PDB file of C-alpha atoms in Angstrom:
ATOM      1  CA  THR A   1       9.590  30.798  12.867  1.00  0.00           C
ATOM      2  CA  LEU A   2       7.751  33.128  10.502  1.00  0.00           C
ATOM      3  CA  TRP A   3       8.948  31.085   7.535  1.00  0.00           C
ATOM      4  CA  LYS A   4       7.720  27.908   9.191  1.00  0.00           C
ATOM      5  CA  ALA A   5       4.316  29.434   9.977  1.00  0.00           C
ATOM      6  CA  ALA A   6       3.921  30.652   6.398  1.00  0.00           C
ATOM      7  CA  ILE A   7       4.917  27.292   4.926  1.00  0.00           C
ATOM      8  CA  GLU A   8       2.406  25.430   7.095  1.00  0.00           C
ATOM      9  CA  LEU A   9      -0.407  27.433   5.491  1.00  0.00           C
ATOM     10  CA  GLU A  10       0.500  26.322   1.951  1.00  0.00           C
ATOM     11  CA  ASP A  11      -0.202  23.144  -0.056  1.00  0.00           C
ATOM     12  CA  ALA A  12       2.682  20.870  -1.059  1.00  0.00           C
ATOM     13  CA  ASP A  13       3.606  22.633  -4.308  1.00  0.00           C
ATOM     14  CA  ASP A  14       3.502  26.110  -2.807  1.00  0.00           C
ATOM     15  CA  ALA A  15       5.313  24.881   0.298  1.00  0.00           C
ATOM     16  CA  ARG A  16       8.104  23.548  -1.900  1.00  0.00           C
ATOM     17  CA  VAL A  17       8.506  26.941  -3.561  1.00  0.00           C
ATOM     18  CA  LEU A  18       8.507  28.728  -0.230  1.00  0.00           C
ATOM     19  CA  LEU A  19      10.995  26.286   1.274  1.00  0.00           C
ATOM     20  CA  SER A  20      13.318  26.722  -1.697  1.00  0.00           C
ATOM     21  CA  VAL A  21      13.444  30.426  -0.869  1.00  0.00           C
ATOM     22  CA  ALA A  22      13.560  29.841   2.883  1.00  0.00           C
ATOM     23  CA  VAL A  23      16.688  27.666   2.807  1.00  0.00           C
ATOM     24  CA  GLU A  24      18.473  30.366   0.827  1.00  0.00           C
ATOM     25  CA  LYS A  25      17.461  33.001   3.367  1.00  0.00           C
ATOM     26  CA  VAL A  26      17.920  30.821   6.472  1.00  0.00           C
ATOM     27  CA  PRO A  27      20.551  28.267   5.365  1.00  0.00           C
ATOM     28  CA  HIS A  28      21.309  27.064   8.899  1.00  0.00           C
ATOM     29  CA  SER A  29      17.799  25.740   9.564  1.00  0.00           C
ATOM     30  CA  VAL A  30      18.149  21.967   9.339  1.00  0.00           C
ATOM     31  CA  GLU A  31      14.399  21.553   9.776  1.00  0.00           C
ATOM     32  CA  MET A  32      13.637  23.479   6.584  1.00  0.00           C
ATOM     33  CA  TRP A  33      16.288  21.663   4.522  1.00  0.00           C
ATOM     34  CA  LEU A  34      14.819  18.312   5.582  1.00  0.00           C
ATOM     35  CA  ALA A  35      11.268  19.470   4.938  1.00  0.00           C
ATOM     36  CA  LEU A  36      12.229  20.584   1.433  1.00  0.00           C
ATOM     37  CA  ALA A  37      13.956  17.269   0.722  1.00  0.00           C
ATOM     38  CA  ARG A  38      10.828  15.373   1.779  1.00  0.00           C
ATOM     39  CA  LEU A  39       8.748  17.303  -0.763  1.00  0.00           C
ATOM     40  CA  GLU A  40      11.145  16.794  -3.664  1.00  0.00           C
ATOM     41  CA  THR A  41      11.633  13.958  -6.135  1.00  0.00           C
ATOM     42  CA  TYR A  42      14.476  11.548  -5.455  1.00  0.00           C
ATOM     43  CA  ASP A  43      16.970  13.318  -7.743  1.00  0.00           C
ATOM     44  CA  ASN A  44      16.092  16.763  -6.441  1.00  0.00           C
ATOM     45  CA  ALA A  45      16.097  15.574  -2.838  1.00  0.00           C
ATOM     46  CA  ARG A  46      19.689  14.371  -3.294  1.00  0.00           C
ATOM     47  CA  LYS A  47      20.667  17.821  -4.556  1.00  0.00           C
ATOM     48  CA  VAL A  48      18.883  19.506  -1.651  1.00  0.00           C
ATOM     49  CA  LEU A  49      20.638  17.322   0.929  1.00  0.00           C
ATOM     50  CA  ASN A  50      24.013  17.846  -0.717  1.00  0.00           C
ATOM     51  CA  LYS A  51      23.513  21.610  -0.414  1.00  0.00           C
ATOM     52  CA  ALA A  52      22.361  21.178   3.172  1.00  0.00           C
ATOM     53  CA  ARG A  53      25.561  19.315   4.043  1.00  0.00           C
ATOM     54  CA  LYS A  54      27.662  22.209   2.741  1.00  0.00           C
ATOM     55  CA  HIS A  55      25.784  24.689   4.932  1.00  0.00           C
ATOM     56  CA  LEU A  56      25.514  22.345   7.925  1.00  0.00           C
ATOM     57  CA  PRO A  57      28.676  20.202   7.994  1.00  0.00           C
ATOM     58  CA  THR A  58      28.202  19.240  11.659  1.00  0.00           C
ATOM     59  CA  GLU A  59      24.524  18.262  11.454  1.00  0.00           C
ATOM     60  CA  ARG A  60      24.118  14.462  11.535  1.00  0.00           C
ATOM     61  CA  ALA A  61      20.400  14.652  10.710  1.00  0.00           C
ATOM     62  CA  VAL A  62      21.219  15.690   7.138  1.00  0.00           C
ATOM     63  CA  TRP A  63      23.498  12.699   6.591  1.00  0.00           C
ATOM     64  CA  ILE A  64      20.926  10.328   8.105  1.00  0.00           C
ATOM     65  CA  ALA A  65      18.215  11.791   5.864  1.00  0.00           C
ATOM     66  CA  ALA A  66      20.461  11.152   2.847  1.00  0.00           C
ATOM     67  CA  ALA A  67      20.958   7.524   3.904  1.00  0.00           C
ATOM     68  CA  LYS A  68      17.214   7.036   4.404  1.00  0.00           C
ATOM     69  CA  LEU A  69      16.579   8.556   0.978  1.00  0.00           C
ATOM     70  CA  GLU A  70      18.871   5.976  -0.653  1.00  0.00           C
ATOM     71  CA  GLU A  71      17.262   3.176   1.357  1.00  0.00           C
ATOM     72  CA  SER A  72      13.849   4.273   0.065  1.00  0.00           C
ATOM     73  CA  GLN A  73      15.197   3.609  -3.433  1.00  0.00           C
ATOM     74  CA  ASN A  74      16.630   0.186  -2.431  1.00  0.00           C
ATOM     75  CA  HIS A  75      20.212   1.440  -2.779  1.00  0.00           C
ATOM     76  CA  GLY A  76      21.505  -0.587   0.160  1.00  0.00           C
ATOM     77  CA  ASP A  77      25.183  -0.243  -0.741  1.00  0.00           C
ATOM     78  CA  MET A  78      24.845   3.544  -0.753  1.00  0.00           C
ATOM     79  CA  VAL A  79      23.416   3.558   2.769  1.00  0.00           C
ATOM     80  CA  ASP A  80      26.563   2.063   4.296  1.00  0.00           C
ATOM     81  CA  ARG A  81      28.798   4.439   2.343  1.00  0.00           C
ATOM     82  CA  ILE A  82      26.844   7.527   3.392  1.00  0.00           C
ATOM     83  CA  ILE A  83      26.823   6.675   7.099  1.00  0.00           C
ATOM     84  CA  ASP A  84      30.521   5.782   7.051  1.00  0.00           C
ATOM     85  CA  LYS A  85      31.289   9.073   5.332  1.00  0.00           C
ATOM     86  CA  ALA A  86      29.015  10.895   7.804  1.00  0.00           C
ATOM     87  CA  VAL A  87      30.883   9.610  10.839  1.00  0.00           C
ATOM     88  CA  ARG A  88      34.259  10.499   9.350  1.00  0.00           C
ATOM     89  CA  SER A  89      33.077  13.934   8.230  1.00  0.00           C
ATOM     90  CA  LEU A  90      31.561  14.786  11.617  1.00  0.00           C
ATOM     91  CA  ASP A  91      34.781  13.706  13.329  1.00  0.00           C
ATOM     92  CA  LYS A  92      36.758  15.885  10.937  1.00  0.00           C
ATOM     93  CA  HIS A  93      34.588  18.888  11.824  1.00  0.00           C
ATOM     94  CA  ASP A  94      34.897  18.141  15.555  1.00  0.00           C
ATOM     95  CA  ALA A  95      31.167  17.534  15.911  1.00  0.00           C
ATOM     96  CA  VAL A  96      30.682  15.773  19.223  1.00  0.00           C
ATOM     97  CA  VAL A  97      28.237  12.904  18.819  1.00  0.00           C
ATOM     98  CA  THR A  98      28.346  10.340  21.588  1.00  0.00           C
ATOM     99  CA  ARG A  99      27.956   6.632  21.067  1.00  0.00           C
ATOM    100  CA  ALA A 100      24.661   6.739  22.974  1.00  0.00           C
ATOM    101  CA  GLN A 101      23.389   9.477  20.651  1.00  0.00           C
ATOM    102  CA  TRP A 102      24.291   7.418  17.588  1.00  0.00           C
ATOM    103  CA  LEU A 103      22.445   4.379  18.961  1.00  0.00           C
ATOM    104  CA  LYS A 104      19.444   6.584  19.653  1.00  0.00           C
ATOM    105  CA  GLU A 105      19.606   7.722  16.014  1.00  0.00           C
ATOM    106  CA  ALA A 106      19.730   4.068  14.926  1.00  0.00           C
ATOM    107  CA  GLU A 107      16.571   3.299  16.876  1.00  0.00           C
ATOM    108  CA  ALA A 108      14.883   6.398  15.447  1.00  0.00           C
ATOM    109  CA  ALA A 109      15.813   5.327  11.911  1.00  0.00           C
ATOM    110  CA  GLU A 110      14.320   1.898  12.540  1.00  0.00           C
ATOM    111  CA  ALA A 111      11.126   3.463  13.935  1.00  0.00           C
ATOM    112  CA  SER A 112      10.804   5.571  10.771  1.00  0.00           C
ATOM    113  CA  GLY A 113      10.979   2.451   8.592  1.00  0.00           C
ATOM    114  CA  ALA A 114      14.661   2.540   7.657  1.00  0.00           C
ATOM    115  CA  PRO A 115      16.249  -0.652   9.093  1.00  0.00           C
ATOM    116  CA  LEU A 116      19.236  -0.532   6.712  1.00  0.00           C
ATOM    117  CA  THR A 117      20.105   2.966   7.874  1.00  0.00           C
ATOM    118  CA  SER A 118      19.741   1.797  11.465  1.00  0.00           C
ATOM    119  CA  ALA A 119      22.083  -1.139  10.820  1.00  0.00           C
ATOM    120  CA  ALA A 120      24.633   1.091   9.081  1.00  0.00           C
ATOM    121  CA  ILE A 121      24.669   3.488  12.034  1.00  0.00           C
ATOM    122  CA  VAL A 122      25.213   0.582  14.409  1.00  0.00           C
ATOM    123  CA  LYS A 123      27.991  -0.881  12.289  1.00  0.00           C
ATOM    124  CA  CYS A 124      29.891   2.397  12.121  1.00  0.00           C
ATOM    125  CA  THR A 125      29.422   3.639  15.685  1.00  0.00           C
ATOM    126  CA  VAL A 126      28.628   0.874  18.184  1.00  0.00           C
ATOM    127  CA  GLY A 127      32.306   0.296  18.940  1.00  0.00           C
ATOM    128  CA  ARG A 128      33.213   3.954  19.517  1.00  0.00           C
ATOM    129  CA  GLY A 129      34.732   4.570  22.909  1.00  0.00           C
ATOM    130  CA  VAL A 130      34.332   0.975  24.122  1.00  0.00           C
ATOM    131  CA  ASP A 131      37.423  -0.643  25.628  1.00  0.00           C
ATOM    132  CA  GLU A 132      38.373  -3.869  23.891  1.00  0.00           C
ATOM    133  CA  GLU A 133      37.921  -6.011  26.995  1.00  0.00           C
ATOM    134  CA  ASP A 134      34.409  -4.588  27.511  1.00  0.00           C
ATOM    135  CA  ARG A 135      33.078  -4.986  23.976  1.00  0.00           C
ATOM    136  CA  GLN A 136      31.254  -8.287  24.283  1.00  0.00           C
ATOM    137  CA  ARG A 137      29.479  -7.400  27.525  1.00  0.00           C
ATOM    138  CA  THR A 138      28.692  -3.849  26.401  1.00  0.00           C
ATOM    139  CA  TRP A 139      27.241  -4.930  23.072  1.00  0.00           C
ATOM    140  CA  ALA A 140      25.143  -7.673  24.672  1.00  0.00           C
ATOM    141  CA  ASP A 141      23.750  -5.048  27.059  1.00  0.00           C
ATOM    142  CA  ASP A 142      23.161  -2.632  24.158  1.00  0.00           C
ATOM    143  CA  ALA A 143      21.161  -5.258  22.285  1.00  0.00           C
ATOM    144  CA  ASN A 144      19.026  -6.003  25.337  1.00  0.00           C
ATOM    145  CA  ALA A 145      18.428  -2.290  25.898  1.00  0.00           C
ATOM    146  CA  SER A 146      17.273  -1.801  22.299  1.00  0.00           C
ATOM    147  CA  LEU A 147      14.973  -4.804  22.577  1.00  0.00           C
ATOM    148  CA  SER A 148      13.448  -3.344  25.734  1.00  0.00           C
ATOM    149  CA  ARG A 149      12.456  -0.356  23.588  1.00  0.00           C
ATOM    150  CA  ASN A 150      11.076  -2.623  20.823  1.00  0.00           C
ATOM    151  CA  ALA A 151      13.931  -1.689  18.493  1.00  0.00           C
ATOM    152  CA  VAL A 152      14.323  -5.213  17.118  1.00  0.00           C
ATOM    153  CA  SER A 153      16.265  -4.355  13.961  1.00  0.00           C
ATOM    154  CA  THR A 154      18.714  -2.232  15.935  1.00  0.00           C
ATOM    155  CA  ALA A 155      19.250  -5.054  18.441  1.00  0.00           C
ATOM    156  CA  ARG A 156      19.724  -7.505  15.578  1.00  0.00           C
ATOM    157  CA  ALA A 157      22.331  -5.224  13.991  1.00  0.00           C
ATOM    158  CA  ILE A 158      24.193  -4.858  17.302  1.00  0.00           C
ATOM    159  CA  LEU A 159      24.328  -8.623  17.742  1.00  0.00           C
ATOM    160  CA  ALA A 160      25.409  -9.136  14.138  1.00  0.00           C
ATOM    161  CA  HIS A 161      28.271  -6.694  14.653  1.00  0.00           C
ATOM    162  CA  SER A 162      29.187  -8.341  17.941  1.00  0.00           C
ATOM    163  CA  LEU A 163      29.209 -11.792  16.349  1.00  0.00           C
ATOM    164  CA  SER A 164      31.463 -10.544  13.556  1.00  0.00           C
ATOM    165  CA  SER A 165      33.987  -9.695  16.280  1.00  0.00           C
ATOM    166  CA  PHE A 166      33.291 -12.711  18.513  1.00  0.00           C
ATOM    167  CA  PRO A 167      32.154 -15.454  16.115  1.00  0.00           C
ATOM    168  CA  THR A 168      32.707 -18.316  18.571  1.00  0.00           C
ATOM    169  CA  LYS A 169      31.006 -16.855  21.647  1.00  0.00           C
ATOM    170  CA  ARG A 170      28.235 -19.287  22.534  1.00  0.00           C
ATOM    171  CA  SER A 171      26.383 -16.777  24.730  1.00  0.00           C
ATOM    172  CA  LEU A 172      26.103 -14.263  21.863  1.00  0.00           C
ATOM    173  CA  TRP A 173      24.735 -16.896  19.494  1.00  0.00           C
ATOM    174  CA  LEU A 174      22.199 -17.937  22.125  1.00  0.00           C
ATOM    175  CA  GLN A 175      21.167 -14.291  22.481  1.00  0.00           C
ATOM    176  CA  ALA A 176      20.757 -14.004  18.702  1.00  0.00           C
ATOM    177  CA  VAL A 177      18.722 -17.223  18.575  1.00  0.00           C
ATOM    178  CA  ASP A 178      16.485 -15.963  21.377  1.00  0.00           C
ATOM    179  CA  LEU A 179      15.910 -12.694  19.509  1.00  0.00           C
ATOM    180  CA  GLU A 180      14.861 -14.473  16.324  1.00  0.00           C
ATOM    181  CA  ARG A 181      12.677 -16.962  18.180  1.00  0.00           C
ATOM    182  CA  LYS A 182      10.750 -14.142  19.881  1.00  0.00           C
ATOM    183  CA  HIS A 183      10.812 -11.423  17.232  1.00  0.00           C
ATOM    184  CA  GLY A 184      11.915 -12.933  13.923  1.00  0.00           C
ATOM    185  CA  THR A 185      10.521 -15.346  11.353  1.00  0.00           C
ATOM    186  CA  ALA A 186      11.037 -19.076  10.899  1.00  0.00           C
ATOM    187  CA  SER A 187      13.472 -18.220   8.109  1.00  0.00           C
ATOM    188  CA  SER A 188      15.514 -15.726  10.152  1.00  0.00           C
ATOM    189  CA  LEU A 189      15.676 -18.174  13.074  1.00  0.00           C
ATOM    190  CA  ASP A 190      16.894 -20.932  10.769  1.00  0.00           C
ATOM    191  CA  GLU A 191      19.567 -18.645   9.300  1.00  0.00           C
ATOM    192  CA  VAL A 192      20.944 -17.807  12.748  1.00  0.00           C
ATOM    193  CA  LEU A 193      20.871 -21.449  13.874  1.00  0.00           C
ATOM    194  CA  ALA A 194      22.644 -22.530  10.678  1.00  0.00           C
ATOM    195  CA  ALA A 195      25.322 -19.869  11.159  1.00  0.00           C
ATOM    196  CA  ALA A 196      25.754 -20.833  14.815  1.00  0.00           C
ATOM    197  CA  SER A 197      26.123 -24.512  13.890  1.00  0.00           C
ATOM    198  CA  GLU A 198      28.739 -23.623  11.292  1.00  0.00           C
ATOM    199  CA  ARG A 199      30.748 -21.489  13.713  1.00  0.00           C
ATOM    200  CA  LEU A 200      30.353 -23.833  16.691  1.00  0.00           C
ATOM    201  CA  PRO A 201      29.903 -27.311  15.204  1.00  0.00           C
ATOM    202  CA  ARG A 202      30.740 -29.029  18.488  1.00  0.00           C
ATOM    203  CA  THR A 203      27.993 -27.184  20.347  1.00  0.00           C
ATOM    204  CA  GLU A 204      25.092 -29.604  20.003  1.00  0.00           C
ATOM    205  CA  ILE A 205      22.283 -27.279  21.060  1.00  0.00           C
ATOM    206  CA  PHE A 206      22.252 -25.309  17.792  1.00  0.00           C
ATOM    207  CA  TRP A 207      22.029 -28.451  15.633  1.00  0.00           C
ATOM    208  CA  LEU A 208      19.317 -29.892  17.872  1.00  0.00           C
ATOM    209  CA  VAL A 209      17.179 -26.763  18.007  1.00  0.00           C
ATOM    210  CA  ARG A 210      17.448 -26.253  14.241  1.00  0.00           C
ATOM    211  CA  ALA A 211      16.477 -29.880  13.559  1.00  0.00           C
ATOM    212  CA  LYS A 212      13.548 -29.633  15.967  1.00  0.00           C
ATOM    213  CA  GLU A 213      12.261 -26.413  14.382  1.00  0.00           C
ATOM    214  CA  LYS A 214      12.299 -28.041  10.942  1.00  0.00           C
ATOM    215  CA  TRP A 215      10.551 -31.132  12.301  1.00  0.00           C
ATOM    216  CA  LEU A 216       7.840 -29.063  14.005  1.00  0.00           C
ATOM    217  CA  ALA A 217       7.328 -27.231  10.698  1.00  0.00           C
ATOM    218  CA  GLY A 218       6.706 -30.591   9.021  1.00  0.00           C
ATOM    219  CA  ASP A 219       9.992 -30.722   7.124  1.00  0.00           C
ATOM    220  CA  VAL A 220      11.177 -34.140   8.329  1.00  0.00           C
ATOM    221  CA  ASP A 221      13.697 -34.664   5.528  1.00  0.00           C
ATOM    222  CA  THR A 222      15.525 -31.409   6.257  1.00  0.00           C
ATOM    223  CA  SER A 223      15.476 -32.191   9.964  1.00  0.00           C
ATOM    224  CA  ARG A 224      17.028 -35.589   9.212  1.00  0.00           C
ATOM    225  CA  ASN A 225      19.700 -33.954   7.025  1.00  0.00           C
ATOM    226  CA  ILE A 226      20.578 -31.471   9.779  1.00  0.00           C
ATOM    227  CA  LEU A 227      21.053 -34.300  12.258  1.00  0.00           C
ATOM    228  CA  THR A 228      23.211 -36.141   9.727  1.00  0.00           C
ATOM    229  CA  GLU A 229      25.481 -33.092   9.602  1.00  0.00           C
ATOM    230  CA  ALA A 230      25.405 -32.934  13.392  1.00  0.00           C
ATOM    231  CA  PHE A 231      26.645 -36.544  13.516  1.00  0.00           C
ATOM    232  CA  LYS A 232      29.652 -35.623  11.396  1.00  0.00           C
ATOM    233  CA  ALA A 233      30.673 -32.949  13.887  1.00  0.00           C
ATOM    234  CA  ASN A 234      29.624 -34.871  17.011  1.00  0.00           C
ATOM    235  CA  PRO A 235      29.898 -38.602  16.270  1.00  0.00           C
ATOM    236  CA  ASP A 236      29.845 -39.642  19.935  1.00  0.00           C
ATOM    237  CA  SER A 237      27.144 -37.262  21.158  1.00  0.00           C
ATOM    238  CA  GLU A 238      24.355 -38.876  23.142  1.00  0.00           C
ATOM    239  CA  PRO A 239      21.934 -35.911  22.628  1.00  0.00           C
ATOM    240  CA  VAL A 240      22.397 -36.025  18.847  1.00  0.00           C
ATOM    241  CA  TRP A 241      21.856 -39.801  18.693  1.00  0.00           C
ATOM    242  CA  LEU A 242      18.754 -39.567  20.868  1.00  0.00           C
ATOM    243  CA  ALA A 243      17.355 -36.658  18.829  1.00  0.00           C
ATOM    244  CA  ALA A 244      17.775 -38.674  15.625  1.00  0.00           C
ATOM    245  CA  VAL A 245      16.109 -41.698  17.258  1.00  0.00           C
ATOM    246  CA  LYS A 246      13.207 -39.552  18.491  1.00  0.00           C
ATOM    247  CA  LEU A 247      12.661 -38.097  15.018  1.00  0.00           C
ATOM    248  CA  GLU A 248      12.386 -41.552  13.426  1.00  0.00           C
ATOM    249  CA  TRP A 249      10.427 -43.068  16.293  1.00  0.00           C
ATOM    250  CA  GLU A 250       7.787 -40.345  16.424  1.00  0.00           C
ATOM    251  CA  THR A 251       7.365 -40.240  12.655  1.00  0.00           C
ATOM    252  CA  GLY A 252       6.690 -43.993  12.577  1.00  0.00           C
ATOM    253  CA  GLU A 253      10.062 -45.029  11.146  1.00  0.00           C
ATOM    254  CA  ILE A 254      10.624 -47.713  13.784  1.00  0.00           C
ATOM    255  CA  GLU A 255      13.205 -49.700  11.840  1.00  0.00           C
ATOM    256  CA  ARG A 256      15.262 -46.545  11.227  1.00  0.00           C
ATOM    257  CA  ALA A 257      15.103 -45.808  14.967  1.00  0.00           C
ATOM    258  CA  ARG A 258      16.180 -49.365  15.775  1.00  0.00           C
ATOM    259  CA  VAL A 259      19.173 -49.138  13.417  1.00  0.00           C
ATOM    260  CA  LEU A 260      20.205 -45.794  14.902  1.00  0.00           C
ATOM    261  CA  LEU A 261      20.032 -47.181  18.437  1.00  0.00           C
ATOM    262  CA  SER A 262      22.144 -50.160  17.391  1.00  0.00           C
ATOM    263  CA  ARG A 263      24.796 -47.802  16.008  1.00  0.00           C
ATOM    264  CA  ALA A 264      24.537 -45.605  19.068  1.00  0.00           C
ATOM    265  CA  ARG A 265      25.267 -48.560  21.352  1.00  0.00           C
ATOM    266  CA  GLU A 266      28.530 -48.950  19.422  1.00  0.00           C
ATOM    267  CA  ARG A 267      29.499 -45.255  19.175  1.00  0.00           C
ATOM    268  CA  ALA A 268      27.987 -43.725  22.320  1.00  0.00           C
ATOM    269  CA  PRO A 269      26.982 -46.591  24.610  1.00  0.00           C
ATOM    270  CA  THR A 270      25.551 -44.522  27.469  1.00  0.00           C
ATOM    271  CA  ALA A 271      23.010 -45.661  30.032  1.00  0.00           C
ATOM    272  CA  ARG A 272      20.270 -43.594  28.346  1.00  0.00           C
ATOM    273  CA  ILE A 273      21.054 -45.166  24.978  1.00  0.00           C
ATOM    274  CA  PHE A 274      20.539 -48.654  26.429  1.00  0.00           C
ATOM    275  CA  MET A 275      17.407 -47.457  28.218  1.00  0.00           C
ATOM    276  CA  LYS A 276      15.908 -46.030  25.006  1.00  0.00           C
ATOM    277  CA  SER A 277      16.852 -49.185  23.112  1.00  0.00           C
ATOM    278  CA  ALA A 278      14.999 -51.340  25.637  1.00  0.00           C
ATOM    279  CA  LEU A 279      12.008 -48.973  25.675  1.00  0.00           C
ATOM    280  CA  LEU A 280      11.683 -49.150  21.892  1.00  0.00           C
ATOM    281  CA  GLU A 281      11.639 -52.953  21.944  1.00  0.00           C
ATOM    282  CA  ARG A 282       9.186 -52.973  24.823  1.00  0.00           C
ATOM    283  CA  GLU A 283       6.784 -50.719  22.924  1.00  0.00           C
ATOM    284  CA  CYS A 284       7.177 -52.971  19.888  1.00  0.00           C
ATOM    285  CA  MET A 285       6.059 -55.908  22.091  1.00  0.00           C
ATOM    286  CA  HIS A 286       9.483 -57.561  22.172  1.00  0.00           C
ATOM    287  CA  PRO A 287       9.950 -58.006  25.945  1.00  0.00           C
ATOM    288  CA  ASP A 288      12.679 -60.654  25.653  1.00  0.00           C
ATOM    289  CA  VAL A 289      14.779 -58.387  23.419  1.00  0.00           C
ATOM    290  CA  ALA A 290      14.143 -55.489  25.790  1.00  0.00           C
ATOM    291  CA  LEU A 291      15.325 -57.540  28.775  1.00  0.00           C
ATOM    292  CA  ASP A 292      18.451 -58.589  26.903  1.00  0.00           C
ATOM    293  CA  LEU A 293      19.266 -54.950  26.154  1.00  0.00           C
ATOM    294  CA  LEU A 294      18.711 -54.022  29.795  1.00  0.00           C
ATOM    295  CA  GLU A 295      21.064 -56.798  30.854  1.00  0.00           C
ATOM    296  CA  GLN A 296      23.734 -55.499  28.460  1.00  0.00           C
ATOM    297  CA  GLY A 297      23.227 -52.006  29.819  1.00  0.00           C
ATOM    298  CA  LEU A 298      23.460 -53.082  33.438  1.00  0.00           C
ATOM    299  CA  GLN A 299      26.746 -54.814  32.760  1.00  0.00           C
ATOM    300  CA  LYS A 300      28.139 -51.382  31.832  1.00  0.00           C
ATOM    301  CA  TYR A 301      26.089 -49.291  34.253  1.00  0.00           C
ATOM    302  CA  PRO A 302      25.237 -51.469  37.247  1.00  0.00           C
ATOM    303  CA  THR A 303      24.110 -48.507  39.365  1.00  0.00           C
ATOM    304  CA  PHE A 304      21.610 -47.086  36.858  1.00  0.00           C
ATOM    305  CA  ALA A 305      18.399 -47.633  38.811  1.00  0.00           C
ATOM    306  CA  LYS A 306      15.940 -46.933  35.994  1.00  0.00           C
ATOM    307  CA  MET A 307      17.071 -50.023  34.096  1.00  0.00           C
ATOM    308  CA  TYR A 308      16.292 -52.230  37.105  1.00  0.00           C
ATOM    309  CA  MET A 309      12.879 -50.571  37.365  1.00  0.00           C
ATOM    310  CA  MET A 310      12.081 -51.141  33.694  1.00  0.00           C
ATOM    311  CA  GLY A 311      13.245 -54.739  33.937  1.00  0.00           C
ATOM    312  CA  GLY A 312      10.920 -55.267  36.873  1.00  0.00           C
ATOM    313  CA  GLN A 313       7.991 -53.747  34.987  1.00  0.00           C
ATOM    314  CA  ILE A 314       8.627 -55.941  31.961  1.00  0.00           C
ATOM    315  CA  CYS A 315       8.797 -59.066  34.103  1.00  0.00           C
ATOM    316  CA  SER A 316       5.596 -58.219  35.988  1.00  0.00           C
ATOM    317  CA  GLU A 317       3.543 -56.738  33.169  1.00  0.00           C
ATOM    318  CA  ASP A 318       4.775 -57.937  29.777  1.00  0.00           C
ATOM    319  CA  LEU A 319       6.006 -61.493  30.105  1.00  0.00           C
ATOM    320  CA  PRO A 320       3.404 -64.279  29.740  1.00  0.00           C
ATOM    321  CA  LYS A 321       2.144 -65.649  33.084  1.00  0.00           C
ATOM    322  CA  ASN A 322       2.786 -69.347  33.678  1.00  0.00           C
TER     323      ASN A 322
END
């Protein structure tokens, strides 16, 4: 305490000198080792933290400080190695650090501006003590808990780890998409949607949301390409066909929309496909063609009431009066 009081009265250079003496005299004070490291250059800080680890082999704060130091120098690969070594070393020295404590450290690292250190802590510790059958539920809950504390990077790292273990769990991908939509960037959202589509190509929602996001951002060509890939994985999907039709229709590419609807009536001839086909022709002032399409649709779906209603509207409103 006297050392700390004396150091607080000094400027940075004098404090560094005092701390250098203090850690020799009081080598078990983690606070003074960390304070000295913060005042040193990168190379000297590494030496200080290495000495601190020898004196304090069970103190996780020293290891975390070392990881954050490497992150500050953009040495991302070193961060993972240090945290992995920290966990193994603390286990070897029988230092009891609970999973909850590690996740708290991850959130603290994120709050201090060290997201890579946070992610490394998550990667190395989030599975500790969790029964295999409980992992998915536990990790989903962990991510939500971190988000509730505004620890977005920590939540993202938890979900990334969870998805590496459960790459085909639709609910986890939806949770990751929701996180990026609310807290990420357009780029990070697109990356998650692309990864989800790759892992779950038969789950239409990820293709459709990704295509819509690109369309809303004004990138119609990319949106069209995404839907083309979606067709390859889901050739008979009504939602994918209708999304592609909507894209062309609302961007003024009426002939493209018409061609897509014609193909859809061959590949996925649902009631909605016939309904949209008739609606397109009606809006293009082709009531006779629209009625013909409705008649074809009703032959397949005679109980689909909306087609009768549209047919009645066309007859009463669009056909020339005799």
